[in-house]
Coordinates of C-alpha atoms in Angstrom, one line a residue:
X259 CA 252.7 -52.8 40.7
X260 CA 254.1 -51.5 43.8
X261 CA 251.5 -51.2 46.9
X262 CA 251.8 -47.4 46.6
X263 CA 251.2 -47.1 42.8
X264 CA 247.4 -46.2 42.1
X265 CA 244.9 -46.8 39.3
X266 CA 243.2 -43.8 38.0
X267 CA 239.3 -44.4 38.2
X268 CA 237.2 -42.3 35.5
X269 CA 233.5 -42.0 35.3
X270 CA 232.2 -43.5 32.2
X271 CA 232.5 -39.9 30.6
X272 CA 236.2 -39.8 31.2
X273 CA 236.3 -37.5 34.1
X274 CA 238.8 -38.5 37.0
X275 CA 237.0 -39.7 40.1
X276 CA 239.5 -41.1 42.4
X277 CA 242.7 -42.9 42.9
X278 CA 242.1 -46.7 43.6
X279 CA 244.5 -49.2 45.3
X280 CA 244.9 -52.6 43.7
X281 CA 242.2 -54.2 45.8
X282 CA 239.6 -51.6 45.0
X283 CA 240.4 -51.9 41.2
X284 CA 240.0 -55.9 41.4
X285 CA 236.7 -55.4 43.0
X286 CA 235.6 -53.1 40.4
X287 CA 236.5 -55.6 37.7
X288 CA 235.0 -58.4 39.8
X289 CA 231.8 -56.7 39.9
X290 CA 231.9 -56.0 36.3
X291 CA 231.9 -52.2 36.6
X292 CA 234.6 -51.4 34.4
X293 CA 233.6 -50.1 31.1
X294 CA 236.8 -49.6 29.2
X295 CA 240.4 -49.2 30.1
X296 CA 243.5 -47.2 28.9
X297 CA 247.2 -47.8 29.2
X298 CA 249.7 -50.3 29.3
X299 CA 248.4 -53.5 31.1
X300 CA 249.8 -54.1 34.5
X301 CA 250.7 -57.6 35.6
X302 CA 247.8 -60.0 35.8
X303 CA 246.3 -60.8 39.1
X304 CA 245.6 -64.6 39.5
X305 CA 242.6 -65.6 41.6
X306 CA 241.4 -68.8 42.9
X307 CA 240.7 -72.2 41.2
X308 CA 237.1 -73.3 40.5
X309 CA 235.8 -76.9 40.7
X310 CA 236.8 -77.3 36.9
X311 CA 240.5 -76.5 37.6
X312 CA 240.2 -73.2 35.9
X313 CA 242.0 -70.3 37.5
X314 CA 240.3 -66.7 37.6
X315 CA 242.4 -64.0 36.3
X316 CA 241.9 -60.1 36.2
X317 CA 244.1 -57.9 34.0
X318 CA 244.4 -54.6 35.4
X319 CA 244.9 -51.3 33.7
X320 CA 246.5 -48.1 34.9
X321 CA 243.4 -46.2 33.9
X322 CA 239.8 -47.6 34.3
X323 CA 236.4 -46.1 33.5
X324 CA 233.4 -47.5 35.7
X325 CA 230.0 -47.8 35.6
X326 CA 228.0 -46.3 38.3
X327 CA 226.7 -43.1 39.6
X328 CA 229.2 -40.4 40.4
X329 CA 227.8 -37.5 42.6
X330 CA 228.6 -34.1 41.3
X331 CA 228.8 -31.8 44.0
X332 CA 230.9 -29.2 41.9
X333 CA 234.4 -29.6 42.0
X334 CA 236.1 -27.7 44.8
X335 CA 240.1 -28.7 45.3
X336 CA 240.9 -29.0 48.9
X337 CA 243.7 -26.6 49.8
X338 CA 246.8 -28.1 51.9
X339 CA 250.3 -27.2 52.2
X340 CA 251.4 -30.4 50.5
X341 CA 249.5 -29.9 47.5
X342 CA 250.3 -26.2 47.3
X343 CA 253.9 -26.8 47.4
X344 CA 253.5 -29.4 44.7
X345 CA 251.5 -27.1 42.6
X346 CA 254.4 -24.5 42.7
X347 CA 257.0 -27.4 42.2
X348 CA 258.6 -26.8 45.5
X349 CA 259.8 -23.7 44.5
X350 CA 259.5 -20.2 46.4
X351 CA 257.4 -18.0 44.2
X352 CA 259.4 -15.0 45.4
X353 CA 263.3 -16.2 45.2
X354 CA 262.8 -19.0 42.7
X355 CA 264.8 -21.5 44.8
X356 CA 263.5 -25.1 45.4
X357 CA 263.1 -26.6 48.8
X358 CA 261.8 -29.4 50.6
X359 CA 258.5 -29.2 52.1
X360 CA 259.9 -28.3 55.5
X361 CA 261.8 -25.3 54.0
X362 CA 258.5 -23.8 52.7
X363 CA 255.6 -21.9 54.2
X364 CA 252.0 -21.1 52.8
X365 CA 252.3 -17.1 51.7
X366 CA 249.0 -15.2 51.3
X367 CA 249.5 -12.6 48.2
X368 CA 247.0 -10.5 49.9
X369 CA 247.7 -11.0 53.7
X370 CA 244.9 -12.4 55.9
X371 CA 245.4 -9.1 58.0
X372 CA 244.5 -7.0 54.9
X373 CA 241.6 -9.2 54.3
X374 CA 243.1 -11.9 51.9
X375 CA 241.5 -15.1 51.6
X376 CA 242.8 -18.8 52.3
X377 CA 242.2 -19.7 48.7
X378 CA 244.2 -21.4 45.8
X379 CA 244.1 -18.0 43.9
X380 CA 245.7 -16.1 46.9
X381 CA 248.4 -18.3 48.2
X382 CA 251.9 -19.4 47.0
X383 CA 254.8 -21.4 48.2
X384 CA 257.4 -19.1 49.7
X385 CA 260.6 -20.1 51.7
X386 CA 260.6 -19.1 55.3
X387 CA 263.0 -16.1 54.5
X388 CA 261.1 -14.5 51.8
X389 CA 257.8 -15.0 53.8
X390 CA 259.1 -13.3 56.8
X391 CA 260.4 -10.5 54.9
X392 CA 257.2 -9.9 53.0
X393 CA 255.5 -10.1 56.4
X394 CA 251.9 -8.7 56.2
X395 CA 252.4 -6.9 53.0
X396 CA 251.5 -7.3 49.6
X397 CA 254.1 -8.3 47.3
X398 CA 254.1 -4.6 45.7
X399 CA 254.3 -3.0 49.2
X400 CA 257.2 -5.4 50.0
X401 CA 259.1 -4.6 46.7
X402 CA 258.9 -8.2 45.9
X403 CA 257.8 -9.8 42.6
X404 CA 255.8 -13.0 42.2
X405 CA 257.2 -15.5 39.5
X406 CA 253.8 -17.0 38.9
X407 CA 250.1 -16.2 39.3
X408 CA 248.4 -18.5 41.8
X409 CA 245.6 -20.5 40.3
X410 CA 242.9 -23.0 41.3
X411 CA 243.7 -26.2 39.8
X412 CA 241.0 -27.9 37.7
X413 CA 240.0 -31.5 38.4
X414 CA 242.7 -33.2 36.0
X415 CA 245.6 -30.9 38.0
X416 CA 244.1 -31.7 41.3
X417 CA 244.4 -35.5 40.5
X418 CA 247.8 -35.1 39.7
X419 CA 248.7 -33.1 42.5
X420 CA 246.9 -35.7 44.8
X421 CA 249.2 -38.5 43.9
X422 CA 253.1 -38.8 44.0
X423 CA 253.5 -41.9 41.9
X424 CA 252.0 -41.6 38.7
X425 CA 252.7 -43.9 35.5
X426 CA 253.5 -42.0 32.3
X427 CA 250.3 -43.1 30.6
X428 CA 248.2 -41.7 33.6
X429 CA 250.1 -38.5 33.3
X430 CA 249.7 -38.3 29.4
X431 CA 245.8 -38.8 30.1
X432 CA 245.7 -35.9 32.9
X433 CA 248.3 -33.6 31.3
X434 CA 246.3 -33.2 28.2
X435 CA 243.6 -31.5 30.2
X436 CA 245.6 -29.4 32.2
X437 CA 244.8 -25.7 32.1
X438 CA 247.0 -23.2 30.2
X439 CA 247.3 -21.7 33.9
X440 CA 250.2 -23.8 34.4
X441 CA 252.9 -21.3 33.0
X442 CA 255.6 -20.1 35.0
X443 CA 258.1 -17.0 34.6
X444 CA 261.0 -19.2 35.5
X445 CA 262.7 -22.3 34.2
X446 CA 261.2 -25.4 36.1

């Protein structure tokens, strides 16, 4: 397990709570808070040796469901350019070309100068050229078409967007709960 790779922590009901690093997951196991696990086991973590000569071993899994109270304040996915560009597959939603983050900007479908909000449902990734061409106009006013309808990610989609190194078993768990809004008018 690489140092960057994370373990997906779930509530006991199976809702994603957070990405844990290895040490945090070990603490959950050692505190006997792990209720159930999913996925191919990771390499075992060897602990210390007790006075009887027995060594402690913790078997980590890529997905762990933990006991304990999870505060539900209603899920509001934080909007950032990094997550927005990832939602849109680093693709300009006007010309359809893919770019590195540095070649993209946040475009407000209904521009802020026309009362548009800075929200997931009103922003898309746009290359610098398309964003400048559109300016303070709506796509219709600028004669441009959107290739996908902007949407607010659900909790499972947001957890995917928030982590760049996701194992196949973690992706399978999250993707099974993605909304049907993740459909594009272009080949991804």
